């Protein structure tokens, strides 16, 4: 299998094995602008197995969503075939309209208000801003 280097774009590396498709789904990338390579279950010295995504001609990705799905991933920005920036992800402190509150008594179930969740701790637990319902995001 040969996956070519990209000239300009973004590489998302060290994604937890099996989560690459979920990352692509949530990023909602415009597939018309460039090629996308999803490499799954590759051997990793650090993690055993990992997924990797190469996005050609993409300039920005939503760091909050990526941090929510897999806070151990690394985002690498490439310009003219050179790495211009590496970003190590972390759990976002606040996420809006990504996690849905499952509490039937929460205001988000009956009103048109955004689903806002706040980070509780480093384990990836988030608390609904309205009803205090706690969820663990993207368990795998």
mmCIF file of N, CA and C in Angstrom:
data_model
loop_
_atom_site.group_PDB
_atom_site.id
_atom_site.type_symbol
_atom_site.label_atom_id
_atom_site.label_comp_id
_atom_site.label_asym_id
_atom_site.label_seq_id
_atom_site.Cartn_x
_atom_site.Cartn_y
_atom_site.Cartn_z
ATOM 1 N N UNK A 1 0.846 -1.165 0.000
ATOM 2 C CA UNK A 1 0.000 0.000 0.000
ATOM 3 C C UNK A 1 0.900 1.239 0.000
ATOM 4 N N UNK A 2 0.610 2.173 -0.902
ATOM 5 C CA UNK A 2 1.387 3.400 -0.991
ATOM 6 C C UNK A 2 0.457 4.583 -0.777
ATOM 7 N N UNK A 3 0.742 5.377 0.238
ATOM 8 C CA UNK A 3 0.014 6.612 0.495
ATOM 9 C C UNK A 3 1.024 7.735 0.311
ATOM 10 N N UNK A 4 0.784 8.576 -0.682
ATOM 11 C CA UNK A 4 1.763 9.628 -0.988
ATOM 12 C C UNK A 4 1.747 10.732 0.071
ATOM 13 N N UNK A 5 2.873 11.446 0.128
ATOM 14 C CA UNK A 5 2.950 12.616 1.004
ATOM 15 C C UNK A 5 2.046 13.700 0.457
ATOM 16 N N UNK A 6 1.597 14.576 1.325
ATOM 17 C CA UNK A 6 0.771 15.682 0.853
ATOM 18 C C UNK A 6 1.605 16.958 0.850
ATOM 19 N N UNK A 7 1.312 17.815 -0.116
ATOM 20 C CA UNK A 7 2.041 19.075 -0.245
ATOM 21 C C UNK A 7 1.516 20.103 0.735
ATOM 22 N N UNK A 8 0.212 20.249 0.779
ATOM 23 C CA UNK A 8 -0.446 21.183 1.694
ATOM 24 C C UNK A 8 -1.641 20.472 2.314
ATOM 25 N N UNK A 9 -1.778 20.604 3.621
ATOM 26 C CA UNK A 9 -2.920 19.988 4.268
ATOM 27 C C UNK A 9 -2.670 19.686 5.723
ATOM 28 N N UNK A 10 -3.418 18.709 6.215
ATOM 29 C CA UNK A 10 -3.389 18.358 7.634
ATOM 30 C C UNK A 10 -3.275 16.844 7.758
ATOM 31 N N UNK A 11 -2.433 16.410 8.684
ATOM 32 C CA UNK A 11 -2.332 14.997 9.035
ATOM 33 C C UNK A 11 -2.764 14.868 10.487
ATOM 34 N N UNK A 12 -3.683 13.963 10.741
ATOM 35 C CA UNK A 12 -4.110 13.678 12.105
ATOM 36 C C UNK A 12 -3.539 12.310 12.450
ATOM 37 N N UNK A 13 -2.577 12.300 13.360
ATOM 38 C CA UNK A 13 -1.832 11.084 13.679
ATOM 39 C C UNK A 13 -2.151 10.623 15.098
ATOM 40 N N UNK A 14 -1.822 9.399 15.368
ATOM 41 C CA UNK A 14 -1.991 8.780 16.688
ATOM 42 C C UNK A 14 -3.448 8.734 17.140
ATOM 43 N N UNK A 15 -4.358 8.546 16.185
ATOM 44 C CA UNK A 15 -5.774 8.360 16.526
ATOM 45 C C UNK A 15 -5.917 6.942 17.079
ATOM 46 N N UNK A 16 -6.678 6.810 18.131
ATOM 47 C CA UNK A 16 -6.925 5.489 18.706
ATOM 48 C C UNK A 16 -7.448 4.552 17.614
ATOM 49 N N UNK A 17 -6.883 3.347 17.539
ATOM 50 C CA UNK A 17 -7.258 2.376 16.505
ATOM 51 C C UNK A 17 -8.774 2.176 16.479
ATOM 52 N N UNK A 18 -9.338 2.281 15.293
ATOM 53 C CA UNK A 18 -10.772 2.099 15.112
ATOM 54 C C UNK A 18 -11.588 3.379 15.183
ATOM 55 N N UNK A 19 -10.973 4.507 15.522
ATOM 56 C CA UNK A 19 -11.696 5.766 15.661
ATOM 57 C C UNK A 19 -11.533 6.702 14.465
ATOM 58 N N UNK A 20 -10.756 6.308 13.463
ATOM 59 C CA UNK A 20 -10.526 7.149 12.293
ATOM 60 C C UNK A 20 -11.805 7.515 11.563
ATOM 61 N N UNK A 21 -12.696 6.563 11.384
ATOM 62 C CA UNK A 21 -13.968 6.830 10.691
ATOM 63 C C UNK A 21 -14.815 7.823 11.480
ATOM 64 N N UNK A 22 -14.845 7.679 12.795
ATOM 65 C CA UNK A 22 -15.613 8.588 13.649
ATOM 66 C C UNK A 22 -15.055 10.008 13.534
ATOM 67 N N UNK A 23 -13.728 10.127 13.498
ATOM 68 C CA UNK A 23 -13.095 11.431 13.344
ATOM 69 C C UNK A 23 -13.525 12.064 12.025
ATOM 70 N N UNK A 24 -13.449 11.318 10.940
ATOM 71 C CA UNK A 24 -13.861 11.850 9.635
ATOM 72 C C UNK A 24 -15.332 12.266 9.634
ATOM 73 N N UNK A 25 -16.172 11.460 10.248
ATOM 74 C CA UNK A 25 -17.606 11.754 10.314
ATOM 75 C C UNK A 25 -17.858 13.087 11.023
ATOM 76 N N UNK A 26 -17.211 13.301 12.143
ATOM 77 C CA UNK A 26 -17.443 14.521 12.916
ATOM 78 C C UNK A 26 -16.768 15.755 12.335
ATOM 79 N N UNK A 27 -15.676 15.577 11.587
ATOM 80 C CA UNK A 27 -14.990 16.733 11.007
ATOM 81 C C UNK A 27 -15.757 17.344 9.847
ATOM 82 N N UNK A 28 -16.583 16.533 9.168
ATOM 83 C CA UNK A 28 -17.409 17.040 8.080
ATOM 84 C C UNK A 28 -16.560 17.800 7.047
ATOM 85 N N UNK A 29 -15.542 17.130 6.543
ATOM 86 C CA UNK A 29 -14.592 17.719 5.595
ATOM 87 C C UNK A 29 -15.199 17.795 4.198
ATOM 88 N N UNK A 30 -14.927 18.901 3.496
ATOM 89 C CA UNK A 30 -15.348 19.066 2.107
ATOM 90 C C UNK A 30 -14.476 18.160 1.237
ATOM 91 N N UNK A 31 -15.037 17.062 0.753
ATOM 92 C CA UNK A 31 -14.263 16.067 0.008
ATOM 93 C C UNK A 31 -13.935 16.492 -1.421
ATOM 94 N N UNK A 32 -14.481 17.591 -1.880
ATOM 95 C CA UNK A 32 -14.238 18.051 -3.242
ATOM 96 C C UNK A 32 -12.872 18.732 -3.358
ATOM 97 N N UNK A 33 -12.383 19.322 -2.294
ATOM 98 C CA UNK A 33 -11.166 20.140 -2.343
ATOM 99 C C UNK A 33 -9.887 19.332 -2.509
ATOM 100 N N UNK A 34 -9.811 18.131 -2.015
ATOM 101 C CA UNK A 34 -8.573 17.355 -2.112
ATOM 102 C C UNK A 34 -8.793 15.917 -1.697
ATOM 103 N N UNK A 35 -7.739 15.137 -1.785
ATOM 104 C CA UNK A 35 -7.858 13.721 -1.453
ATOM 105 C C UNK A 35 -7.783 13.525 0.064
ATOM 106 N N UNK A 36 -8.376 12.410 0.485
ATOM 107 C CA UNK A 36 -8.393 12.040 1.898
ATOM 108 C C UNK A 36 -7.875 10.612 1.989
ATOM 109 N N UNK A 37 -6.921 10.390 2.889
ATOM 110 C CA UNK A 37 -6.426 9.037 3.125
ATOM 111 C C UNK A 37 -6.730 8.678 4.573
ATOM 112 N N UNK A 38 -7.457 7.602 4.763
ATOM 113 C CA UNK A 38 -7.737 7.069 6.095
ATOM 114 C C UNK A 38 -6.969 5.768 6.209
ATOM 115 N N UNK A 39 -6.015 5.733 7.107
ATOM 116 C CA UNK A 39 -5.193 4.548 7.301
ATOM 117 C C UNK A 39 -5.561 3.989 8.662
ATOM 118 N N UNK A 40 -6.007 2.744 8.682
ATOM 119 C CA UNK A 40 -6.520 2.165 9.924
ATOM 120 C C UNK A 40 -5.666 0.991 10.385
ATOM 121 N N UNK A 41 -5.564 0.868 11.701
ATOM 122 C CA UNK A 41 -4.894 -0.260 12.351
ATOM 123 C C UNK A 41 -3.450 -0.451 11.910
ATOM 124 N N UNK A 42 -2.716 0.658 11.782
ATOM 125 C CA UNK A 42 -1.300 0.568 11.457
ATOM 126 C C UNK A 42 -0.505 0.332 12.738
ATOM 127 N N UNK A 43 0.616 -0.315 12.597
ATOM 128 C CA UNK A 43 1.468 -0.580 13.751
ATOM 129 C C UNK A 43 2.073 0.722 14.262
ATOM 130 N N UNK A 44 2.047 0.873 15.575
ATOM 131 C CA UNK A 44 2.613 2.047 16.225
ATOM 132 C C UNK A 44 3.501 1.594 17.374
ATOM 133 N N UNK A 45 4.719 2.116 17.415
ATOM 134 C CA UNK A 45 5.622 1.766 18.515
ATOM 135 C C UNK A 45 5.065 2.256 19.841
ATOM 136 N N UNK A 46 4.417 3.412 19.804
ATOM 137 C CA UNK A 46 3.914 4.048 21.020
ATOM 138 C C UNK A 46 2.602 3.441 21.517
ATOM 139 N N UNK A 47 1.680 3.122 20.582
ATOM 140 C CA UNK A 47 0.327 2.709 20.969
ATOM 141 C C UNK A 47 -0.038 1.281 20.562
ATOM 142 N N UNK A 48 0.845 0.555 19.926
ATOM 143 C CA UNK A 48 0.511 -0.777 19.434
ATOM 144 C C UNK A 48 -0.143 -0.692 18.071
ATOM 145 N N UNK A 49 -1.350 -0.129 18.019
ATOM 146 C CA UNK A 49 -2.085 0.111 16.767
ATOM 147 C C UNK A 49 -2.631 1.527 16.795
ATOM 148 N N UNK A 50 -2.786 2.114 15.625
ATOM 149 C CA UNK A 50 -3.329 3.465 15.529
ATOM 150 C C UNK A 50 -3.993 3.663 14.181
ATOM 151 N N UNK A 51 -4.778 4.729 14.081
ATOM 152 C CA UNK A 51 -5.333 5.191 12.814
ATOM 153 C C UNK A 51 -4.660 6.517 12.479
ATOM 154 N N UNK A 52 -4.695 6.877 11.201
ATOM 155 C CA UNK A 52 -4.105 8.131 10.741
ATOM 156 C C UNK A 52 -4.950 8.651 9.580
ATOM 157 N N UNK A 53 -5.091 9.972 9.513
ATOM 158 C CA UNK A 53 -5.849 10.599 8.431
ATOM 159 C C UNK A 53 -4.981 11.671 7.788
ATOM 160 N N UNK A 54 -4.933 11.649 6.449
ATOM 161 C CA UNK A 54 -4.235 12.695 5.698
ATOM 162 C C UNK A 54 -5.286 13.444 4.881
ATOM 163 N N UNK A 55 -5.333 14.758 5.063
ATOM 164 C CA UNK A 55 -6.316 15.603 4.394
ATOM 165 C C UNK A 55 -5.579 16.602 3.500
ATOM 166 N N UNK A 56 -5.649 16.385 2.215
ATOM 167 C CA UNK A 56 -4.960 17.271 1.281
ATOM 168 C C UNK A 56 -5.790 18.521 1.029
ATOM 169 N N UNK A 57 -5.123 19.669 0.972
ATOM 170 C CA UNK A 57 -5.749 20.968 0.705
ATOM 171 C C UNK A 57 -6.778 21.377 1.754
ATOM 172 N N UNK A 58 -6.620 20.890 2.963
ATOM 173 C CA UNK A 58 -7.448 21.313 4.092
ATOM 174 C C UNK A 58 -6.551 22.153 4.992
ATOM 175 N N UNK A 59 -7.041 23.319 5.383
ATOM 176 C CA UNK A 59 -6.207 24.224 6.171
ATOM 177 C C UNK A 59 -6.492 24.161 7.662
ATOM 178 N N UNK A 60 -7.734 23.933 8.031
ATOM 179 C CA UNK A 60 -8.112 23.924 9.448
ATOM 180 C C UNK A 60 -8.994 22.732 9.754
ATOM 181 N N UNK A 61 -8.864 22.245 10.967
ATOM 182 C CA UNK A 61 -9.768 21.215 11.473
ATOM 183 C C UNK A 61 -10.250 21.667 12.847
ATOM 184 N N UNK A 62 -11.389 21.161 13.260
ATOM 185 C CA UNK A 62 -11.969 21.532 14.547
ATOM 186 C C UNK A 62 -11.232 20.791 15.664
ATOM 187 N N UNK A 63 -10.328 21.485 16.311
ATOM 188 C CA UNK A 63 -9.500 20.905 17.373
ATOM 189 C C UNK A 63 -10.359 20.420 18.542
ATOM 190 N N UNK A 64 -11.449 21.137 18.853
ATOM 191 C CA UNK A 64 -12.300 20.741 19.977
ATOM 192 C C UNK A 64 -12.936 19.377 19.736
ATOM 193 N N UNK A 65 -13.448 19.168 18.534
ATOM 194 C CA UNK A 65 -14.073 17.875 18.240
ATOM 195 C C UNK A 65 -13.026 16.771 18.276
ATOM 196 N N UNK A 66 -11.858 17.035 17.714
ATOM 197 C CA UNK A 66 -10.801 16.028 17.743
ATOM 198 C C UNK A 66 -10.389 15.702 19.175
ATOM 199 N N UNK A 67 -10.231 16.723 20.001
ATOM 200 C CA UNK A 67 -9.870 16.506 21.397
ATOM 201 C C UNK A 67 -10.934 15.738 22.154
ATOM 202 N N UNK A 68 -12.167 15.924 21.769
ATOM 203 C CA UNK A 68 -13.272 15.217 22.393
ATOM 204 C C UNK A 68 -13.263 13.738 22.016
ATOM 205 N N UNK A 69 -12.994 13.442 20.750
ATOM 206 C CA UNK A 69 -12.997 12.059 20.281
ATOM 207 C C UNK A 69 -11.752 11.315 20.761
ATOM 208 N N UNK A 70 -10.585 11.935 20.595
ATOM 209 C CA UNK A 70 -9.342 11.297 21.015
ATOM 210 C C UNK A 70 -8.324 12.360 21.401
ATOM 211 N N UNK A 71 -8.227 12.636 22.682
ATOM 212 C CA UNK A 71 -7.342 13.698 23.165
ATOM 213 C C UNK A 71 -5.861 13.351 23.053
ATOM 214 N N UNK A 72 -5.536 12.115 22.676
ATOM 215 C CA UNK A 72 -4.137 11.723 22.498
ATOM 216 C C UNK A 72 -3.640 11.886 21.066
ATOM 217 N N UNK A 73 -4.508 12.287 20.162
ATOM 218 C CA UNK A 73 -4.115 12.454 18.762
ATOM 219 C C UNK A 73 -3.233 13.687 18.594
ATOM 220 N N UNK A 74 -2.531 13.726 17.472
ATOM 221 C CA UNK A 74 -1.670 14.857 17.132
ATOM 222 C C UNK A 74 -2.113 15.397 15.782
ATOM 223 N N UNK A 75 -2.228 16.720 15.672
ATOM 224 C CA UNK A 75 -2.587 17.362 14.409
ATOM 225 C C UNK A 75 -1.328 18.016 13.853
ATOM 226 N N UNK A 76 -1.007 17.669 12.612
ATOM 227 C CA UNK A 76 0.202 18.168 11.967
ATOM 228 C C UNK A 76 -0.208 18.970 10.741
ATOM 229 N N UNK A 77 0.198 20.239 10.697
ATOM 230 C CA UNK A 77 -0.113 21.113 9.564
ATOM 231 C C UNK A 77 1.083 21.117 8.620
ATOM 232 N N UNK A 78 0.793 20.953 7.319
ATOM 233 C CA UNK A 78 1.848 20.871 6.318
ATOM 234 C C UNK A 78 1.631 21.942 5.260
ATOM 235 N N UNK A 79 2.730 22.636 4.909
ATOM 236 C CA UNK A 79 2.695 23.645 3.847
ATOM 237 C C UNK A 79 3.968 23.478 3.016
ATOM 238 N N UNK A 80 3.789 23.360 1.720
ATOM 239 C CA UNK A 80 4.915 23.134 0.801
ATOM 240 C C UNK A 80 5.761 21.936 1.237
ATOM 241 N N UNK A 81 5.101 20.858 1.604
ATOM 242 C CA UNK A 81 5.704 19.586 2.019
ATOM 243 C C UNK A 81 6.540 19.680 3.300
ATOM 244 N N UNK A 82 6.378 20.753 4.059
ATOM 245 C CA UNK A 82 7.110 20.914 5.311
ATOM 246 C C UNK A 82 6.127 21.043 6.463
ATOM 247 N N UNK A 83 6.481 20.460 7.583
ATOM 248 C CA UNK A 83 5.655 20.584 8.786
ATOM 249 C C UNK A 83 5.796 22.002 9.316
ATOM 250 N N UNK A 84 4.657 22.694 9.423
ATOM 251 C CA UNK A 84 4.681 24.068 9.923
ATOM 252 C C UNK A 84 4.221 24.165 11.373
ATOM 253 N N UNK A 85 3.453 23.164 11.813
ATOM 254 C CA UNK A 85 2.958 23.195 13.193
ATOM 255 C C UNK A 85 2.501 21.809 13.597
ATOM 256 N N UNK A 86 2.763 21.447 14.851
ATOM 257 C CA UNK A 86 2.253 20.209 15.446
ATOM 258 C C UNK A 86 1.474 20.595 16.687
ATOM 259 N N UNK A 87 0.278 20.065 16.798
ATOM 260 C CA UNK A 87 -0.558 20.372 17.954
ATOM 261 C C UNK A 87 -0.945 19.082 18.657
ATOM 262 N N UNK A 88 -0.581 18.966 19.911
ATOM 263 C CA UNK A 88 -0.989 17.841 20.740
ATOM 264 C C UNK A 88 -2.338 18.196 21.321
ATOM 265 N N UNK A 89 -3.300 17.321 21.146
ATOM 266 C CA UNK A 89 -4.665 17.627 21.572
ATOM 267 C C UNK A 89 -4.869 17.399 23.063
ATOM 268 N N UNK A 90 -5.936 17.967 23.561
ATOM 269 C CA UNK A 90 -6.370 17.762 24.938
ATOM 270 C C UNK A 90 -7.889 17.831 24.957
ATOM 271 N N UNK A 91 -8.467 17.407 26.075
ATOM 272 C CA UNK A 91 -9.920 17.495 26.212
ATOM 273 C C UNK A 91 -10.328 18.966 26.167
ATOM 274 N N UNK A 92 -11.303 19.323 25.318
ATOM 275 C CA UNK A 92 -11.771 20.714 25.330
ATOM 276 C C UNK A 92 -12.529 21.007 26.619
ATOM 277 N N UNK A 93 -12.418 22.227 27.101
ATOM 278 C CA UNK A 93 -13.084 22.611 28.352
ATOM 279 C C UNK A 93 -14.598 22.740 28.178
ATOM 280 N N UNK A 94 -15.022 23.093 26.963
ATOM 281 C CA UNK A 94 -16.450 23.289 26.693
ATOM 282 C C UNK A 94 -16.746 22.829 25.271
ATOM 283 N N UNK A 95 -17.832 22.073 25.097
ATOM 284 C CA UNK A 95 -18.265 21.662 23.765
ATOM 285 C C UNK A 95 -19.740 22.006 23.593
ATOM 286 N N UNK A 96 -20.064 22.490 22.411
ATOM 287 C CA UNK A 96 -21.435 22.897 22.119
ATOM 288 C C UNK A 96 -21.952 22.126 20.914
ATOM 289 N N UNK A 97 -23.119 21.504 21.093
ATOM 290 C CA UNK A 97 -23.822 20.776 20.038
ATOM 291 C C UNK A 97 -23.023 19.627 19.434
ATOM 292 N N UNK A 98 -22.208 18.969 20.252
ATOM 293 C CA UNK A 98 -21.515 17.754 19.809
ATOM 294 C C UNK A 98 -22.053 16.578 20.610
ATOM 295 N N UNK A 99 -22.084 16.718 21.929
ATOM 296 C CA UNK A 99 -22.683 15.713 22.807
ATOM 297 C C UNK A 99 -24.134 16.119 23.026
ATOM 298 N N UNK A 100 -25.034 15.140 22.996
ATOM 299 C CA UNK A 100 -26.444 15.413 23.256
ATOM 300 C C UNK A 100 -26.791 14.932 24.653
ATOM 301 N N UNK A 101 -27.501 15.746 25.406
ATOM 302 C CA UNK A 101 -27.917 15.349 26.741
ATOM 303 C C UNK A 101 -29.021 14.302 26.637
ATOM 304 N N UNK A 102 -28.838 13.217 27.379
ATOM 305 C CA UNK A 102 -29.813 12.123 27.333
ATOM 306 C C UNK A 102 -30.823 12.182 28.468
ATOM 307 N N UNK A 103 -30.715 13.191 29.308
ATOM 308 C CA UNK A 103 -31.653 13.348 30.412
ATOM 309 C C UNK A 103 -32.987 13.852 29.848
ATOM 310 N N UNK A 104 -34.061 13.056 29.960
ATOM 311 C CA UNK A 104 -35.351 13.467 29.385
ATOM 312 C C UNK A 104 -35.943 14.708 30.052
ATOM 313 N N UNK A 105 -35.500 15.042 31.271
ATOM 314 C CA UNK A 105 -36.005 16.220 31.970
ATOM 315 C C UNK A 105 -35.168 17.471 31.710
ATOM 316 N N UNK A 106 -34.102 17.332 30.942
ATOM 317 C CA UNK A 106 -33.238 18.476 30.632
ATOM 318 C C UNK A 106 -33.958 19.427 29.682
ATOM 319 N N UNK A 107 -33.693 20.704 29.806
ATOM 320 C CA UNK A 107 -34.320 21.715 28.955
ATOM 321 C C UNK A 107 -33.993 21.498 27.475
ATOM 322 N N UNK A 108 -32.851 20.849 27.196
ATOM 323 C CA UNK A 108 -32.468 20.607 25.799
ATOM 324 C C UNK A 108 -33.398 19.605 25.113
ATOM 325 N N UNK A 109 -34.152 18.844 25.909
ATOM 326 C CA UNK A 109 -35.096 17.875 25.333
ATOM 327 C C UNK A 109 -36.375 18.529 24.834
ATOM 328 N N UNK A 110 -36.717 19.687 25.404
ATOM 329 C CA UNK A 110 -37.995 20.301 25.045
ATOM 330 C C UNK A 110 -37.870 21.703 24.436
ATOM 331 N N UNK A 111 -36.734 22.329 24.577
ATOM 332 C CA UNK A 111 -36.540 23.693 24.066
ATOM 333 C C UNK A 111 -35.433 23.711 23.011
ATOM 334 N N UNK A 112 -35.452 24.716 22.185
ATOM 335 C CA UNK A 112 -34.424 24.870 21.147
ATOM 336 C C UNK A 112 -33.231 25.638 21.716
ATOM 337 N N UNK A 113 -32.504 24.964 22.605
ATOM 338 C CA UNK A 113 -31.296 25.551 23.182
ATOM 339 C C UNK A 113 -30.114 24.642 22.820
ATOM 340 N N UNK A 114 -28.925 25.199 22.746
ATOM 341 C CA UNK A 114 -27.771 24.372 22.384
ATOM 342 C C UNK A 114 -27.417 23.385 23.495
ATOM 343 N N UNK A 115 -26.890 22.240 23.103
ATOM 344 C CA UNK A 115 -26.384 21.261 24.064
ATOM 345 C C UNK A 115 -24.973 21.694 24.441
ATOM 346 N N UNK A 116 -24.789 22.168 25.656
ATOM 347 C CA UNK A 116 -23.498 22.659 26.120
ATOM 348 C C UNK A 116 -23.008 21.752 27.243
ATOM 349 N N UNK A 117 -21.797 21.246 27.073
ATOM 350 C CA UNK A 117 -21.195 20.385 28.086
ATOM 351 C C UNK A 117 -19.855 20.959 28.504
ATOM 352 N N UNK A 118 -19.567 20.858 29.806
ATOM 353 C CA UNK A 118 -18.330 21.375 30.384
ATOM 354 C C UNK A 118 -17.493 20.220 30.911
ATOM 355 N N UNK A 119 -16.195 20.291 30.717
ATOM 356 C CA UNK A 119 -15.280 19.251 31.172
ATOM 357 C C UNK A 119 -15.281 19.184 32.696
ATOM 358 N N UNK A 120 -15.435 17.975 33.226
ATOM 359 C CA UNK A 120 -15.446 17.766 34.669
ATOM 360 C C UNK A 120 -14.038 17.443 35.168
ATOM 361 N N UNK A 121 -13.372 16.502 34.476
ATOM 362 C CA UNK A 121 -12.033 16.097 34.899
ATOM 363 C C UNK A 121 -11.243 15.553 33.713
ATOM 364 N N UNK A 122 -9.995 15.172 33.964
ATOM 365 C CA UNK A 122 -9.111 14.705 32.892
ATOM 366 C C UNK A 122 -9.478 13.338 32.323
ATOM 367 N N UNK A 123 -10.436 12.664 32.925
ATOM 368 C CA UNK A 123 -10.832 11.355 32.405
ATOM 369 C C UNK A 123 -11.783 11.479 31.211
ATOM 370 N N UNK A 124 -12.192 12.693 30.880
ATOM 371 C CA UNK A 124 -13.070 12.897 29.736
ATOM 372 C C UNK A 124 -14.544 12.929 30.102
ATOM 373 N N UNK A 125 -14.855 13.172 31.353
ATOM 374 C CA UNK A 125 -16.253 13.289 31.764
ATOM 375 C C UNK A 125 -16.707 14.721 31.535
ATOM 376 N N UNK A 126 -17.925 14.842 30.999
ATOM 377 C CA UNK A 126 -18.512 16.152 30.722
ATOM 378 C C UNK A 126 -19.854 16.268 31.423
ATOM 379 N N UNK A 127 -20.158 17.498 31.884
ATOM 380 C CA UNK A 127 -21.394 17.777 32.613
ATOM 381 C C UNK A 127 -22.248 18.723 31.795
ATOM 382 N N UNK A 128 -23.538 18.382 31.649
ATOM 383 C CA UNK A 128 -24.485 19.248 30.945
ATOM 384 C C UNK A 128 -24.586 20.564 31.710
ATOM 385 N N UNK A 129 -24.507 21.657 30.994
ATOM 386 C CA UNK A 129 -24.555 22.984 31.610
ATOM 387 C C UNK A 129 -25.917 23.277 32.244
ATOM 388 N N UNK A 130 -26.965 22.610 31.770
ATOM 389 C CA UNK A 130 -28.320 22.909 32.236
ATOM 390 C C UNK A 130 -28.796 22.001 33.364
ATOM 391 N N UNK A 131 -28.544 20.684 33.229
ATOM 392 C CA UNK A 131 -29.115 19.762 34.216
ATOM 393 C C UNK A 131 -28.072 19.015 35.048
ATOM 394 N N UNK A 132 -26.794 19.242 34.784
ATOM 395 C CA UNK A 132 -25.692 18.611 35.497
ATOM 396 C C UNK A 132 -25.543 17.113 35.240
ATOM 397 N N UNK A 133 -26.226 16.585 34.232
ATOM 398 C CA UNK A 133 -26.048 15.187 33.853
ATOM 399 C C UNK A 133 -24.604 14.989 33.374
ATOM 400 N N UNK A 134 -23.931 13.946 33.873
ATOM 401 C CA UNK A 134 -22.537 13.690 33.527
ATOM 402 C C UNK A 134 -22.452 12.514 32.553
ATOM 403 N N UNK A 135 -21.641 12.708 31.493
ATOM 404 C CA UNK A 135 -21.423 11.651 30.498
ATOM 405 C C UNK A 135 -19.926 11.504 30.267
ATOM 406 N N UNK A 136 -19.527 10.325 29.858
ATOM 407 C CA UNK A 136 -18.149 10.079 29.431
ATOM 408 C C UNK A 136 -18.199 10.057 27.921
ATOM 409 N N UNK A 137 -17.485 10.960 27.303
ATOM 410 C CA UNK A 137 -17.577 11.095 25.857
ATOM 411 C C UNK A 137 -16.748 10.057 25.121
ATOM 412 N N UNK A 138 -17.280 9.546 24.068
ATOM 413 C CA UNK A 138 -16.599 8.678 23.108
ATOM 414 C C UNK A 138 -15.788 7.568 23.746
ATOM 415 N N UNK A 139 -16.457 6.753 24.534
ATOM 416 C CA UNK A 139 -15.795 5.600 25.108
ATOM 417 C C UNK A 139 -15.588 4.578 23.997
ATOM 418 N N UNK A 140 -14.537 3.821 24.104
ATOM 419 C CA UNK A 140 -14.265 2.849 23.068
ATOM 420 C C UNK A 140 -13.772 1.607 23.566
#
